[in-house]
Tab-separated table of C-alpha atoms and ligand atoms in Angstrom:
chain	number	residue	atom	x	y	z
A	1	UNK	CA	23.320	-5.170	5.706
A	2	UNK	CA	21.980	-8.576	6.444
A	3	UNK	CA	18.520	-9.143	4.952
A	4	UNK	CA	16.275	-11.847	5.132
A	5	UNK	CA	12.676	-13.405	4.460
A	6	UNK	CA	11.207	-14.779	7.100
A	7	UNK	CA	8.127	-16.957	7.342
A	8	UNK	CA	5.242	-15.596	8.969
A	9	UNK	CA	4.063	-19.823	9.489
A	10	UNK	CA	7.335	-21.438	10.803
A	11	UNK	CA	10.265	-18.895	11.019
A	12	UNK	CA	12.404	-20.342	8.671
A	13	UNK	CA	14.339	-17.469	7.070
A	14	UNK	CA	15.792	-17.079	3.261
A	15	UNK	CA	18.516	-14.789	2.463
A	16	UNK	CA	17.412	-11.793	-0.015
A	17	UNK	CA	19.055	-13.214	-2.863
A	18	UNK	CA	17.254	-16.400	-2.749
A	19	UNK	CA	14.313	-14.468	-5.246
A	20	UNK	CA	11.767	-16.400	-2.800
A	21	UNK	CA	8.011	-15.480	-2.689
A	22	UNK	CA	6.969	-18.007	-0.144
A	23	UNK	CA	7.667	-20.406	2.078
A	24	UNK	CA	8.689	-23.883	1.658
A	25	UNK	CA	6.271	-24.720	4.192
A	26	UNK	CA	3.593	-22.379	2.102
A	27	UNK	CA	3.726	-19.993	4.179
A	28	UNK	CA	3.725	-15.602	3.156
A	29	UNK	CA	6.930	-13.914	3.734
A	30	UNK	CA	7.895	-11.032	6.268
A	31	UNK	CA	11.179	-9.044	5.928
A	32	UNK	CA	13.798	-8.136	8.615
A	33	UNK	CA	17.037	-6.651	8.357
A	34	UNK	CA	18.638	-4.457	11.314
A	35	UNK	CA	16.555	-0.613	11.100
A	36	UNK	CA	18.020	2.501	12.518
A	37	UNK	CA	15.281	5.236	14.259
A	38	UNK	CA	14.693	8.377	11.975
A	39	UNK	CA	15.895	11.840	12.948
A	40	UNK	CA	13.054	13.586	12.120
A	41	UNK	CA	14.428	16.820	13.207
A	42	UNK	CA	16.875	16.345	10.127
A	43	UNK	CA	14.619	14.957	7.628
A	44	UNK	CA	12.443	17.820	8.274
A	45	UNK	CA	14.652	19.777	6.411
A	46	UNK	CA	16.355	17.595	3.873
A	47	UNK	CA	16.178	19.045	0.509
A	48	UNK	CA	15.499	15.265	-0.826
A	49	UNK	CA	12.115	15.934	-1.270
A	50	UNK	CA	10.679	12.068	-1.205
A	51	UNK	CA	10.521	9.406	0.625
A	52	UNK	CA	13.737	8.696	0.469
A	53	UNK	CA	14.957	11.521	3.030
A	54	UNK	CA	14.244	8.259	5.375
A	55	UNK	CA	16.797	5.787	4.141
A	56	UNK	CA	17.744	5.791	7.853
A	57	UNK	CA	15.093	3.301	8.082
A	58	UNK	CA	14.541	2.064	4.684
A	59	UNK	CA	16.715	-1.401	3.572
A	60	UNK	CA	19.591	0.617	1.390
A	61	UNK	CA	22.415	2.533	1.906
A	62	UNK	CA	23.053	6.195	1.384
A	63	UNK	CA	24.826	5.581	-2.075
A	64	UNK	CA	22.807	3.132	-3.327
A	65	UNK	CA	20.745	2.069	-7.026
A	66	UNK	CA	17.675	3.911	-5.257
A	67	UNK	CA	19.024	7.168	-6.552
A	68	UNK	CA	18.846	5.903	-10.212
A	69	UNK	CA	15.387	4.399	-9.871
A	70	UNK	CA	13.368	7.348	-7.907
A	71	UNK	CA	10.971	9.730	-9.909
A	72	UNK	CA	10.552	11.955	-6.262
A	73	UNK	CA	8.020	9.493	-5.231
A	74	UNK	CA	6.674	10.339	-2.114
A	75	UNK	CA	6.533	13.450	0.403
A	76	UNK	CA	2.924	13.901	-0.715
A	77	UNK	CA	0.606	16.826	1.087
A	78	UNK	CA	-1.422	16.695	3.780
A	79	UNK	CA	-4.129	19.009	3.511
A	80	UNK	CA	-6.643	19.951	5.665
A	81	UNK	CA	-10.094	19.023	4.461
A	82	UNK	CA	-12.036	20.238	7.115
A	83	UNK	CA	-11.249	20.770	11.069
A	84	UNK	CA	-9.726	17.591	12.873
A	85	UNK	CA	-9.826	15.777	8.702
A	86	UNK	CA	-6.686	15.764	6.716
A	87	UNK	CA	-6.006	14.294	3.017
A	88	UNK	CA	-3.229	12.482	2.315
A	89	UNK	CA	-2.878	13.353	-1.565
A	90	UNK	CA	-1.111	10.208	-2.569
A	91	UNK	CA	-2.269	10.954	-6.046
A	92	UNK	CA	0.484	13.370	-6.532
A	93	UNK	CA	2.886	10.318	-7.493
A	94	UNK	CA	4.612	9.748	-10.580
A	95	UNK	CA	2.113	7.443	-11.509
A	96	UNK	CA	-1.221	8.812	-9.900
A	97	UNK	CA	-1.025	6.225	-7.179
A	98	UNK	CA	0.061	5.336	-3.833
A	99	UNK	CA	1.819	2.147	-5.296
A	100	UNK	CA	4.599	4.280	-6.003
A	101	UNK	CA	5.618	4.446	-2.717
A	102	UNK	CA	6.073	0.304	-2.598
A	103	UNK	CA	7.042	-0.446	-6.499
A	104	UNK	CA	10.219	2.331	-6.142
A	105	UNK	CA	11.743	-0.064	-3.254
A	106	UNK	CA	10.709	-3.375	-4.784
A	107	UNK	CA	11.798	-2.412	-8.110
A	108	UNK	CA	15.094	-0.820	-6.633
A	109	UNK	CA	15.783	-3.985	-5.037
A	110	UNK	CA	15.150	-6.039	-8.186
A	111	UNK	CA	17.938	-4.015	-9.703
A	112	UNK	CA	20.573	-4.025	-6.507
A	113	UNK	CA	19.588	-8.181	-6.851
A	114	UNK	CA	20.537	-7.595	-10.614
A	115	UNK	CA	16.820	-9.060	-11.981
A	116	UNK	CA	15.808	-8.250	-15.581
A	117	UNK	CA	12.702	-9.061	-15.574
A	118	UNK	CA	9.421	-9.378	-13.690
A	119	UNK	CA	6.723	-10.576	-13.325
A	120	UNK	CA	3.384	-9.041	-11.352
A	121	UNK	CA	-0.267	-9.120	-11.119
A	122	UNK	CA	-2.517	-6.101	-10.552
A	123	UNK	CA	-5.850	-4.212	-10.189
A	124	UNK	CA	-4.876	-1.520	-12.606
A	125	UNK	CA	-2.568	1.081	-10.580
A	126	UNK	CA	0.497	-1.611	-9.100
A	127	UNK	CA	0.729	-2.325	-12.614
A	128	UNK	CA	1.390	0.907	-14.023
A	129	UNK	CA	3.291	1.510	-11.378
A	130	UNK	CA	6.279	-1.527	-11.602
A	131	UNK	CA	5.637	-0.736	-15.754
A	132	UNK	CA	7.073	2.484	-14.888
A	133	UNK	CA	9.422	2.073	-12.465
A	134	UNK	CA	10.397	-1.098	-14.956
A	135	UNK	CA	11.244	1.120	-17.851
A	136	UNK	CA	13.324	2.987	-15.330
A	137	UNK	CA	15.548	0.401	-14.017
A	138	UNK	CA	15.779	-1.417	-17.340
A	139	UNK	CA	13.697	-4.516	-16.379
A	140	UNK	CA	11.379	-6.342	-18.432
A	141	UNK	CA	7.805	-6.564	-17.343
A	142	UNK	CA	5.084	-8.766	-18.034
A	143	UNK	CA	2.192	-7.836	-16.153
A	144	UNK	CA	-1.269	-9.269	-15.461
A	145	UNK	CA	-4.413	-8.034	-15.616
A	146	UNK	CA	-8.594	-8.769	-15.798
A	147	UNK	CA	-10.089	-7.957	-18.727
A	148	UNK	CA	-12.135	-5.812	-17.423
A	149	UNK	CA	-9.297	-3.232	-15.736
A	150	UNK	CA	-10.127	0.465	-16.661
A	151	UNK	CA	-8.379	1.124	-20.333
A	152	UNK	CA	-6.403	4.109	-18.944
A	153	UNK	CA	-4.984	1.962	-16.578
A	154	UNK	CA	-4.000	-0.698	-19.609
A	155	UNK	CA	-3.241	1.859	-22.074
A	156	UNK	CA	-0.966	3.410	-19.271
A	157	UNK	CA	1.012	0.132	-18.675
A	158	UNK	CA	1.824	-0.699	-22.392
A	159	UNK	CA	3.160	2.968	-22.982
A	160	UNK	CA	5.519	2.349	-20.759
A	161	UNK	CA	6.916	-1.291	-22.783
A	162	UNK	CA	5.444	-3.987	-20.516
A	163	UNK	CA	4.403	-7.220	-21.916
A	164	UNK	CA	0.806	-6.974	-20.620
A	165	UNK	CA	-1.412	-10.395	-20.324
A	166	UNK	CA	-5.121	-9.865	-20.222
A	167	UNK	CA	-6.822	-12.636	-18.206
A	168	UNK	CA	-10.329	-13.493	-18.500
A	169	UNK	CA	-12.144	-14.184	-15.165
A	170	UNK	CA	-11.550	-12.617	-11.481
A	171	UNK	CA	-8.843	-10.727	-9.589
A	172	UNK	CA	-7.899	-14.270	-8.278
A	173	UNK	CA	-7.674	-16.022	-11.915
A	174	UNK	CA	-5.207	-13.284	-12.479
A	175	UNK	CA	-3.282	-13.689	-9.620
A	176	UNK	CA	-3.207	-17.602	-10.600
A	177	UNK	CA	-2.128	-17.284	-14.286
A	178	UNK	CA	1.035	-14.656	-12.782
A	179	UNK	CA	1.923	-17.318	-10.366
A	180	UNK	CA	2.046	-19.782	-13.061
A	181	UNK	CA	4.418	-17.867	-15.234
A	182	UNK	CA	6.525	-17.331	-11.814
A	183	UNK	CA	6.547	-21.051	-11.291
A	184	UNK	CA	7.531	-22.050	-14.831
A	185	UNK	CA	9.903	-19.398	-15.686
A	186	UNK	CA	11.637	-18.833	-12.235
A	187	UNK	CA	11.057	-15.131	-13.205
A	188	UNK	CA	11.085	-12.828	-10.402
A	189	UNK	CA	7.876	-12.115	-8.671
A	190	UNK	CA	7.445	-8.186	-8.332
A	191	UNK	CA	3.893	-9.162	-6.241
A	192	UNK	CA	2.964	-6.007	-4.109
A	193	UNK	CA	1.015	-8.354	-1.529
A	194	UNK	CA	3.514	-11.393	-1.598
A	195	UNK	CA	6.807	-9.321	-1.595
A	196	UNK	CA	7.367	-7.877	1.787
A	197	UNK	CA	9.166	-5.460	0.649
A	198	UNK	CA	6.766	-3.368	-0.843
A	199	UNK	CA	5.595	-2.099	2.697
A	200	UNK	CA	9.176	-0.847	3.183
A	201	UNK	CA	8.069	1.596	1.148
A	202	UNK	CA	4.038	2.284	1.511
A	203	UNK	CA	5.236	2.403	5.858
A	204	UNK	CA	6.882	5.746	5.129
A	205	UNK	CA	3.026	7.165	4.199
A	206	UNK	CA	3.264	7.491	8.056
A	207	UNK	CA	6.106	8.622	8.521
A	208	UNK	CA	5.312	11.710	6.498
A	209	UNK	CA	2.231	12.122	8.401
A	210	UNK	CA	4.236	12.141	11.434
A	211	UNK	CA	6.630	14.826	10.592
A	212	UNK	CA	3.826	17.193	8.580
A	213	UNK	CA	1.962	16.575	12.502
A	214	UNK	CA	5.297	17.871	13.813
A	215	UNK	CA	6.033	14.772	15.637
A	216	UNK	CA	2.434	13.459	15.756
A	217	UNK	CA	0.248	10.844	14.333
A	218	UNK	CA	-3.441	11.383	14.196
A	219	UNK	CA	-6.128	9.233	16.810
A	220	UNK	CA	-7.110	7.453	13.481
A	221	UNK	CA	-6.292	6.320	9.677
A	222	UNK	CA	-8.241	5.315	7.425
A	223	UNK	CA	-7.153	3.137	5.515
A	224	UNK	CA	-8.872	1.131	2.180
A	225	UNK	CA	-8.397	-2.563	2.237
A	226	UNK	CA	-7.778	-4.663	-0.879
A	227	UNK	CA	-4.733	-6.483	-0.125
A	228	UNK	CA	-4.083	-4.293	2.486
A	229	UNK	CA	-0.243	-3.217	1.246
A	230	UNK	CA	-0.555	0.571	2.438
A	231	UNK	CA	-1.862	-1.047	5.741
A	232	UNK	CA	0.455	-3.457	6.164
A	233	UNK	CA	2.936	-0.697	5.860
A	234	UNK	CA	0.988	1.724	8.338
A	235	UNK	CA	1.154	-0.728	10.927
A	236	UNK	CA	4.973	-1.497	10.319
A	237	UNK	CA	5.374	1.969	10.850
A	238	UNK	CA	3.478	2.379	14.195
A	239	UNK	CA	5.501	-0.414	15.658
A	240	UNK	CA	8.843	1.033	15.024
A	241	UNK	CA	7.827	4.508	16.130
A	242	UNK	CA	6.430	2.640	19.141
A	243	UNK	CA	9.634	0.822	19.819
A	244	UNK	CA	11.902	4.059	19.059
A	245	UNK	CA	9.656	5.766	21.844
A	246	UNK	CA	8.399	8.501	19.139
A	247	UNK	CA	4.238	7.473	19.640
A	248	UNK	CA	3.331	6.335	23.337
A	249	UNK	CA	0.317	4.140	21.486
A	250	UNK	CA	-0.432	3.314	17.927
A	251	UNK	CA	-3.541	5.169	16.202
A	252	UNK	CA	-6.577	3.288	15.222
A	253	UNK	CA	-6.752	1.896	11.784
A	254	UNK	CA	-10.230	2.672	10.620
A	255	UNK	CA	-10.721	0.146	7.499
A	256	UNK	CA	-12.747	0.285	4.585
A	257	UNK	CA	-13.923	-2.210	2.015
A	258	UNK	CA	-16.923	-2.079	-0.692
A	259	UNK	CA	-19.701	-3.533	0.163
A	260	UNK	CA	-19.653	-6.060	-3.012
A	261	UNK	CA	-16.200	-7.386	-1.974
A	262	UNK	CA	-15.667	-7.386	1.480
A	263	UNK	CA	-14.500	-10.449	2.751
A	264	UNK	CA	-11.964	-8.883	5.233
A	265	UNK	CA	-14.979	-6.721	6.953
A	266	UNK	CA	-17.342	-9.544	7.411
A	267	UNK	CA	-14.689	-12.132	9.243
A	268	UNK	CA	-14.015	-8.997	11.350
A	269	UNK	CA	-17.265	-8.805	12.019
A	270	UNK	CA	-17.955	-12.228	12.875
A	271	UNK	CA	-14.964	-12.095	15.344
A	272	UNK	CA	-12.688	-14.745	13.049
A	273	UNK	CA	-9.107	-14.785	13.107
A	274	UNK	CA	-8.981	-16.202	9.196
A	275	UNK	CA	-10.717	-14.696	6.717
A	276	UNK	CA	-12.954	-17.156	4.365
A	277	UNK	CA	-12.857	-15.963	0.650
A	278	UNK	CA	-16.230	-14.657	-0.927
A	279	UNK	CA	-17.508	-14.263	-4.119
A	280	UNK	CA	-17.329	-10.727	-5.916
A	281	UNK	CA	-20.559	-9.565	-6.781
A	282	UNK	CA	-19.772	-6.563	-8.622
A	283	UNK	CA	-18.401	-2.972	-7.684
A	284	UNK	CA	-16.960	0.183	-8.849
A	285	UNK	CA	-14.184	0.065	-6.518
A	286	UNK	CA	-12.123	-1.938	-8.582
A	287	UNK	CA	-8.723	-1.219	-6.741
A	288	UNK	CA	-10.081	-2.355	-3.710
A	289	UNK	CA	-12.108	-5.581	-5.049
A	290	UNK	CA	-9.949	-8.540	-3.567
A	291	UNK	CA	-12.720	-11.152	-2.759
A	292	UNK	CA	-9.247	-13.382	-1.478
A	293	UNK	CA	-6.811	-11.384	0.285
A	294	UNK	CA	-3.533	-13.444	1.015
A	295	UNK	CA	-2.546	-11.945	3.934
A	296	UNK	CA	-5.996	-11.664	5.409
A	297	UNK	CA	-5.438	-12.800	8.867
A	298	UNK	CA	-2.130	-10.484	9.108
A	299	UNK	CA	-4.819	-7.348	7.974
A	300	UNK	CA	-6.871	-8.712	10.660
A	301	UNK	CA	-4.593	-8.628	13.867
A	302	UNK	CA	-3.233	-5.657	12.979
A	303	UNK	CA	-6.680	-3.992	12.656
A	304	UNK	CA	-7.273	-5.049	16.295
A	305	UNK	CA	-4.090	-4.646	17.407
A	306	UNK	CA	-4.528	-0.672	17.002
A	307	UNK	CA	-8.237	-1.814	18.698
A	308	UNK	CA	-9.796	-0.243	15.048
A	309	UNK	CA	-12.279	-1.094	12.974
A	310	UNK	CA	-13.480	-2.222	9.506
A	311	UNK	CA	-16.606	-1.040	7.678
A	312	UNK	CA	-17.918	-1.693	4.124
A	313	UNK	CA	-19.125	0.770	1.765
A	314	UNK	CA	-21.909	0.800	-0.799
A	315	UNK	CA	-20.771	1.896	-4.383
A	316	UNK	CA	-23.877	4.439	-4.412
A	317	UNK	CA	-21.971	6.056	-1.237
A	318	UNK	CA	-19.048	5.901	-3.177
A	319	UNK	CA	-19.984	7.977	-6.208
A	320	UNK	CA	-21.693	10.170	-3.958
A	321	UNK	CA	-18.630	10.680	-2.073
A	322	UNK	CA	-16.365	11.277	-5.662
A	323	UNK	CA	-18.712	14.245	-6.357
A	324	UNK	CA	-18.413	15.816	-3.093
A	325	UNK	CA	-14.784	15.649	-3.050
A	326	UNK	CA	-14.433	16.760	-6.917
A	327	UNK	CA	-16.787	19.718	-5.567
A	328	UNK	CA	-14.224	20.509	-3.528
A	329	UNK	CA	-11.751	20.427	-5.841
A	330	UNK	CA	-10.058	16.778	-5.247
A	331	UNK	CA	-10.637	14.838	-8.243
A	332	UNK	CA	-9.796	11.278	-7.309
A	333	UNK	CA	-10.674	7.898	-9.241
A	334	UNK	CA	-13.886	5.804	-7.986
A	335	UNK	CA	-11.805	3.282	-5.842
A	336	UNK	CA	-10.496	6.215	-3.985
A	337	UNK	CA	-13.599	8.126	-2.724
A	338	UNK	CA	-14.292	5.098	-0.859
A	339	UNK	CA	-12.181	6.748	1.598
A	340	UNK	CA	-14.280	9.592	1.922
A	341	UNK	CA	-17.305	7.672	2.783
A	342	UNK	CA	-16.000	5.792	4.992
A	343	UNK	CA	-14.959	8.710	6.915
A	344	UNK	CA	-18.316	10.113	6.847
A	345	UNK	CA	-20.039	6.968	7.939
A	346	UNK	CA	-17.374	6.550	10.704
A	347	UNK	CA	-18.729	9.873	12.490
A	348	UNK	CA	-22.007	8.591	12.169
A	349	UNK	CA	-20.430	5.062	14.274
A	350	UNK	CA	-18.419	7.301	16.373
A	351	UNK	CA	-19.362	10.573	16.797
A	352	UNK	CA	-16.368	11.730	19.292
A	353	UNK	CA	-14.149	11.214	15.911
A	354	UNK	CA	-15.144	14.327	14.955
A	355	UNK	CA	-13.532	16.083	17.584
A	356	UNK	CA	-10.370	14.323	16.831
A	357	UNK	CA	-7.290	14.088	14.398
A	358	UNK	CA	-8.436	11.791	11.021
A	359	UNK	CA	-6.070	11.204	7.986
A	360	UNK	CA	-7.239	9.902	5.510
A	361	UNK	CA	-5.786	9.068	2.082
A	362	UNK	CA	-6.645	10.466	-1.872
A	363	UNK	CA	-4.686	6.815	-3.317
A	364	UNK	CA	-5.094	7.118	-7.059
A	365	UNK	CA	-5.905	10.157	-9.495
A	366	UNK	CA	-9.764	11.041	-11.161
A	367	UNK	CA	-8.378	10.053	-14.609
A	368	UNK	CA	-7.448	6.815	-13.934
A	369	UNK	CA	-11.027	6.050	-13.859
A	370	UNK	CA	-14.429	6.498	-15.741
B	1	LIG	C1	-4.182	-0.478	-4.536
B	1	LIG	C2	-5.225	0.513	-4.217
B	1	LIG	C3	-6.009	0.419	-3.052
B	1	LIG	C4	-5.952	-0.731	-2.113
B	1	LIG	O1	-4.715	-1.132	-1.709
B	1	LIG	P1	-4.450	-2.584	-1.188
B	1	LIG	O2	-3.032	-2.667	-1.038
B	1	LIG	O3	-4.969	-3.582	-2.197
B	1	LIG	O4	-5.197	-2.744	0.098
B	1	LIG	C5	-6.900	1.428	-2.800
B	1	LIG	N1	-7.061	2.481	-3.636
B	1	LIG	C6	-6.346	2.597	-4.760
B	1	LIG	C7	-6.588	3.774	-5.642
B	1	LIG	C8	-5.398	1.630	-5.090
B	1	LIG	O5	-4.674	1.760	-6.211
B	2	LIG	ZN1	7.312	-21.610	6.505
């Protein structure tokens, strides 16, 4: 299977091998490698229950190192919250997060590449996450993180061996001090938002969707925006099922950010193309508190692409929104019930939504969080 980078700025293209993480030029890196269309009538009924039933369409083969590294991550429910709302329950994962989805095919391909160790940076839940799937393949770690991520989240990525590196300062400090290490060790780069293929995996969230539809999406996701990895992935996934013929037109992508951080809301809002950085001034939401997403404009045309739509969120409507949903018996960290607000403030913005098919997602567990 031939598998390449490719630069989103000037095309140029680097073999897989080549452990790049960006462009000569500067510019992010896409992936591409030849993709088959799934047979969802067979993975309907595959006894692998995970996401893994679609290797069809995933970069690996059959017999591959995948099978040494999964923990049965994916091929979460989708429950019905109310009529025309469905949860995704991506907290069901190995490690109470949707990162799983992304860090089992980045991590697998570490080990197919024959890396031994890592390096990442993280809000909390990717970094428990490649710790995990780490200890699994036999790859050191060394992870970054604020100071100020939740203990259960830090506590849950040293139990699992990594070397972890508290930084002082913002998300984007931390992100700097990993990309230091990176650049003066030559150490692999296990970044969910600079490693393309971390969508590979977080695109088959739709897929599922489509098959537990029976051959459907909904009109809308919602989606939370950070980085925007499960995103990034959702709209990978609507343009192959639009290319295979399997959707006639892509569902909207109904963003969310928090209010405090949202520098991805406002340049949509203000009709830019680029998204200028702002300054974090303090939220609960910490898995969703990028104040400088990398791949901002990419978030952005894909957004509009699917002719959706971004909204922030207060952190008082958040909290409100993690009791109603623990009252119903989801118990889901803060960052998470941002979700749920959003969808209720979307019906307020668009009231025919109500009458139509919403999924929405239930990304990390209650006890991650305070
Ligand atoms: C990572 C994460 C997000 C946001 O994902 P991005 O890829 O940064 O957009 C949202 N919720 C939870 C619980 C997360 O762990
Ligand atoms: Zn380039």
């Amino acid at each position: 299977m031939v598998m390449n980078f490719i630069c989103v700025g000037c095309n140029e293209k680097y073999p897989i091998e080549s452990h790049k993480w960006k462009c000569e030029c500067g510019g992010l890196l896409n992936f591409e490698y030849e993709k088959k269309s799934i047979n969802f009538t067979k993975t309907s009924t595959s006894r692998n229950h995970s996401l893994w039933k679609y290797i069809d369409a995933l970069p690996f083969e059959e017999e591959d190192v995948w099978q040494d590294i999964t923990m049965g991550e994916g091929d979460t429910p989708l429950i019905k919250l109310h009529e025309n709302l469905y949860a995704k329950a991506e907290y069901y994962m190995p490690t109470l997060s949707f990162k799983d989805r992304g860090v089992a095919v980045l991590i697998a391909m570490a080990k197919k590449l024959g890396i031994d160790r890592v390096v990442a940076d993280s809000s909390g839940n990717a970094g428990s996450s490649i710790a995990a799937y780490g200890a699994r393949a036999g790859i050191q770690c060394e992870i970054f993180v604020a100071e100020s991520t939740s203990d259960k989240k830090i506590k849950q990525i040293e139990a699992h061996g990594a070397i972890i590196h508290k930084v002082p300062g913002s998300r984007e400090d931390v992100a700097n001090a990993a990309i230091a290490m990176v650049e003066d060790t030559n150490l692999f780069y296990a970044s969910h938002i600079y490693n393309p293929l971390f969508w590979e995996g977080t695109k088959t969230y739709v897929y599922e969707t489509y098959e537990q539809l029976d051959g459907q999406l909904p009109e809308a996701f919602i989606i939370p925006v950070g980085n925007g990895t499960l995103l990034l992935g959702a709209y990978i996934a609507f343009q192959e099922l639009l290319e295979n013929g399997q959707i006639d037109k892509m569902p909207k992508i109904l963003a969310v950010q928090a209010t405090n951080c949202a520098p991805i809301q406002k340049a949509f809002s203000d009709g830019k193309e680029v998204v200028d950085f702002v300054e974090n001034t303090g939220t609960l939401a910490e898995g969703i508190a990028i104040a400088a997403p990398a791949r901002g404009a990419e978030i952005l045309k894909a957004v509009r692409a699917t002719d959706g739509d971004i909204i922030s969120i207060s952190d008082d409507a958040i909290v409100t929104a993690r009791k109603e949903l623990a009252l119903k018996g989801f118990y889901v960290e803060i960052t998470s019930a941002v979700n749920y607000a959003a969808y209720l403030s979307f019906i307020e913005k668009y009231p025919e939504l109500k009458d139509q098919k919403v999924v929405l997602p239930l990304c990390g567990a209650g006890i991650k969080s305070n």
